[in-house]
Coordinates of C-alpha atoms in Angstrom, one line a residue:
Chain C
I19 CA 11.6 11.4 3.9
L20 CA 12.4 11.3 -0.2
N21 CA 10.1 13.7 -2.0
V22 CA 7.7 12.4 -5.3
E23 CA 6.1 16.1 -7.0
Q24 CA 3.2 15.0 -8.3
S25 CA 1.6 18.1 -10.8
P26 CA -1.7 19.8 -11.0
Q27 CA -3.2 18.3 -7.8
S28 CA -6.1 18.6 -10.2
L29 CA -7.7 18.7 -13.1
H30 CA -11.3 19.1 -14.7
V31 CA -10.6 18.9 -19.1
Q32 CA -13.3 18.5 -22.5
E33 CA -13.8 15.6 -23.3
G34 CA -11.5 14.7 -26.9
D35 CA -8.9 17.5 -25.1
S36 CA -5.1 16.0 -24.8
T37 CA -3.9 16.2 -21.7
N38 CA 0.0 15.8 -19.3
F39 CA 1.0 15.3 -15.5
T40 CA 4.6 15.0 -14.4
C41 CA 6.0 13.4 -11.7
S42 CA 9.2 15.0 -9.8
F43 CA 12.0 12.3 -8.4
P44 CA 14.6 12.4 -6.8
S45 CA 17.3 11.3 -10.2
S46 CA 19.7 9.4 -7.7
N47 CA 19.5 6.3 -7.1
F48 CA 17.0 5.5 -9.1
Y49 CA 15.4 1.9 -9.7
A50 CA 11.8 1.4 -11.3
L51 CA 9.1 5.0 -11.6
H52 CA 5.6 3.5 -11.1
W53 CA 2.1 4.9 -13.2
Y54 CA -0.9 4.2 -10.9
R55 CA -4.2 4.8 -12.4
W56 CA -6.8 5.3 -9.0
E57 CA -10.6 4.8 -9.9
T58 CA -12.7 5.7 -6.6
A59 CA -13.4 3.1 -4.6
K60 CA -11.5 0.9 -6.9
S61 CA -7.5 -1.0 -6.6
P62 CA -5.2 1.0 -8.2
E63 CA -4.6 -0.7 -11.4
A64 CA -0.8 -0.9 -12.4
L65 CA -0.2 1.0 -16.0
F66 CA 3.1 1.5 -16.7
V67 CA 6.4 0.6 -15.0
M68 CA 9.4 1.7 -16.7
T69 CA 12.7 1.3 -15.6
L70 CA 15.8 2.9 -18.7
N71 CA 16.3 7.2 -18.6
G72 CA 14.7 8.0 -22.3
D73 CA 12.4 4.8 -21.8
E74 CA 8.4 5.4 -23.6
K75 CA 5.7 3.1 -23.0
K76 CA 2.0 3.5 -24.6
K77 CA -0.9 2.0 -23.5
G78 CA -4.1 2.7 -26.1
R79 CA -4.4 6.6 -25.5
I80 CA -2.2 6.5 -22.6
S81 CA 1.7 7.5 -22.8
A82 CA 4.0 7.5 -20.1
T83 CA 8.0 8.7 -20.9
L84 CA 11.0 9.0 -18.6
N85 CA 13.9 11.3 -18.0
T86 CA 15.7 9.9 -15.2
K87 CA 19.2 12.1 -15.5
E88 CA 16.8 15.1 -14.7
G89 CA 14.0 13.4 -12.3
Y90 CA 10.2 13.4 -15.0
S91 CA 8.2 12.1 -16.6
Y92 CA 5.3 12.2 -17.9
L93 CA 2.4 11.1 -18.4
Y94 CA -0.6 11.8 -21.4
I95 CA -3.7 10.8 -22.5
K96 CA -4.2 11.3 -26.0
G97 CA -7.9 12.4 -26.4
S98 CA -9.5 12.4 -22.8
Q99 CA -12.8 10.2 -22.2
P100 CA -14.5 10.5 -19.4
E101 CA -13.6 7.1 -18.4
D102 CA -10.2 8.3 -18.1
S103 CA -11.7 10.8 -15.2
A104 CA -8.9 9.2 -11.9
T105 CA -6.0 9.8 -9.9
Y106 CA -3.0 8.8 -11.8
L107 CA -0.1 8.6 -8.6
C108 CA 3.4 7.8 -9.6
A109 CA 5.4 6.3 -7.7
F110 CA 10.2 6.1 -6.9
R111 CA 10.6 3.0 -6.7
R112 CA 14.2 2.7 -4.3
V113 CA 14.6 -1.1 -4.6
E114 CA 11.9 -2.7 -2.4
Q115 CA 10.8 0.8 -1.9
F116 CA 8.3 2.5 -3.6
Y117 CA 7.6 6.7 -3.1
F118 CA 3.7 7.5 -3.8
G119 CA 3.3 11.4 -5.2
T120 CA -0.3 12.9 -3.6
G121 CA -1.7 12.0 -7.7
T122 CA -3.1 13.8 -9.8
S123 CA -7.1 13.9 -10.1
L124 CA -8.3 14.3 -13.6
T125 CA -11.8 15.2 -14.5
V126 CA -13.7 14.7 -17.8
I127 CA -16.4 17.0 -18.8
P128 CA -18.5 15.2 -21.3
Chain D
G27 CA -3.6 -9.1 -13.8
A28 CA -3.2 -9.7 -10.5
V29 CA -5.8 -9.3 -7.8
V30 CA -6.0 -8.4 -4.0
S31 CA -9.0 -8.1 -1.9
Q32 CA -9.0 -6.3 1.1
H33 CA -11.8 -7.1 3.5
P34 CA -13.4 -5.0 5.6
S35 CA -13.7 -1.9 2.7
R36 CA -14.8 1.1 5.9
V37 CA -15.4 0.4 9.7
I38 CA -16.1 2.2 12.3
C39 CA -14.8 1.3 16.0
K40 CA -15.4 2.7 18.9
S41 CA -12.0 4.1 21.1
G42 CA -10.6 1.6 21.8
T43 CA -11.2 -1.6 19.9
S44 CA -8.8 -3.6 18.2
V45 CA -9.6 -4.0 14.7
K46 CA -8.1 -6.3 12.4
I47 CA -7.9 -5.6 8.1
E48 CA -7.2 -8.6 6.0
C49 CA -5.4 -8.5 2.4
R50 CA -6.0 -11.6 0.1
S51 CA -3.8 -12.1 -3.7
L52 CA -6.8 -14.1 -5.0
D53 CA -4.3 -15.2 -8.3
F54 CA -0.4 -15.6 -7.3
Q55 CA 1.1 -16.4 -4.2
A56 CA 2.6 -13.1 -2.5
T57 CA 6.0 -13.6 -0.8
T58 CA 5.7 -10.2 0.0
M59 CA 2.9 -8.1 1.4
F60 CA 2.7 -3.8 1.7
W61 CA 1.0 -1.8 4.7
Y62 CA 0.4 1.6 3.6
R63 CA -1.6 4.7 5.0
Q64 CA -3.6 7.5 4.4
F65 CA -3.9 10.9 5.4
P66 CA -6.2 13.1 3.2
K67 CA -4.5 15.1 0.9
Q68 CA -1.3 13.2 1.3
S69 CA 0.0 10.2 0.0
L70 CA 0.4 6.9 0.3
M71 CA 2.6 6.3 3.0
L72 CA 4.2 2.9 4.0
M73 CA 3.9 1.4 7.3
A74 CA 5.2 -2.0 7.3
T75 CA 6.4 -4.8 4.9
S76 CA 5.3 -8.2 5.8
N77 CA 7.2 -11.1 4.5
E78 CA 5.0 -14.8 4.5
G79 CA 6.2 -17.2 7.0
S80 CA 8.6 -13.8 9.3
K81 CA 8.5 -11.2 11.2
A82 CA 7.0 -7.8 9.7
T83 CA 9.8 -4.9 8.6
Y84 CA 8.2 -1.6 10.4
E85 CA 9.4 2.1 8.7
Q86 CA 10.7 4.7 11.0
G87 CA 8.3 6.0 13.1
V88 CA 5.4 3.2 13.2
E89 CA 5.1 1.5 16.2
K90 CA 4.8 -2.4 16.0
D91 CA 2.9 -3.2 19.2
K92 CA 0.1 -0.8 17.8
F93 CA -0.4 -2.1 14.0
L94 CA 0.0 -5.6 14.4
I95 CA 1.5 -7.3 11.5
N96 CA 0.5 -11.2 10.8
H97 CA 1.3 -13.2 7.2
A98 CA 0.5 -16.5 8.2
S99 CA 0.4 -17.6 4.4
L100 CA 1.5 -16.3 0.8
T101 CA -1.9 -16.0 0.0
L102 CA -3.1 -13.7 2.6
S103 CA -1.2 -10.6 5.1
T104 CA -3.7 -9.0 8.4
L105 CA -3.5 -5.7 10.5
T106 CA -4.0 -6.0 13.4
V107 CA -5.0 -2.0 14.3
T108 CA -5.0 -2.8 18.8
S109 CA -6.3 -0.1 20.6
A110 CA -7.5 2.4 18.3
H111 CA -7.4 6.1 18.9
P112 CA -9.9 8.5 16.4
E113 CA -5.8 9.6 15.5
D114 CA -5.5 6.3 13.6
S115 CA -8.5 7.2 11.8
S116 CA -7.2 7.1 8.1
F117 CA -7.6 5.0 4.8
Y118 CA -5.4 1.3 5.5
I119 CA -4.1 -0.4 2.3
C120 CA -2.2 -2.7 0.6
S121 CA -0.3 -4.7 -2.0
A122 CA 0.7 -7.1 -3.0
R123 CA 4.5 -7.9 -5.2
D124 CA 3.9 -10.8 -7.9
P125 CA 7.1 -12.7 -8.2
Q126 CA 6.5 -14.0 -11.7
G127 CA 7.7 -10.6 -12.3
T128 CA 11.9 -9.9 -13.4
A129 CA 13.9 -8.1 -10.1
S130 CA 13.2 -4.8 -12.2
S131 CA 9.8 -4.7 -13.8
D132 CA 7.7 -5.4 -10.8
T133 CA 4.9 -3.6 -10.2
Q134 CA 2.6 -4.1 -6.4
Y135 CA -1.0 -5.1 -7.3
F136 CA -3.5 -3.2 -4.6
G137 CA -6.7 -3.8 -2.7
P138 CA -8.8 -1.8 -2.8
G139 CA -8.2 -0.2 0.8
T140 CA -9.7 -0.2 4.5
R141 CA -11.3 3.3 5.5
L142 CA -11.3 3.1 9.9
T143 CA -13.3 5.7 12.2
V144 CA -12.0 5.7 15.4
L145 CA -14.8 7.9 17.3

């Protein structure tokens, strides 16, 4: 079984705060790292696909970094808003197979 | 972005009955679809990879006779839970890969999932 770990498991922040969470994955046989945003009762929404060590990607107030040598990725949210409340999933991809973490549940308090 | 629908969103059935879940790619053709299961507080676990026009590939420990997968067209895959029992109660979610993406950057697009409760 391949372990993909996300921390923290859940997080409550005040509106306007910046926050970040971690995804840890095996550093061998890396193909890609995916981040998804999953709101309750909706489909997980693809945020980023990261493939190269040192990759940094940005989408509005959300950004992500990747370190394949040490096996981690950070997701940052700047100036959190209530609409950012969701579960953020990472998935380690080894060619065809995706291995998911359990997610970080973010609640932004107005 | 690509849209995947899944039906039904919620189903409650009696033990021993079979339940069919449909997964459709609405605006693209998906040669490959994936079926996942998620138990409470656990991660999404891949059950099987569904390939259009051929047999599904099941992950270790997943009973192929229990979880029948059919991928009859480029936009539809179905998962049938046969003779369902309470231990099959779970959240089932499908995804489809858009083959228009590059090999390394393509991603999976998910349906909204199906909550199955077997009484």
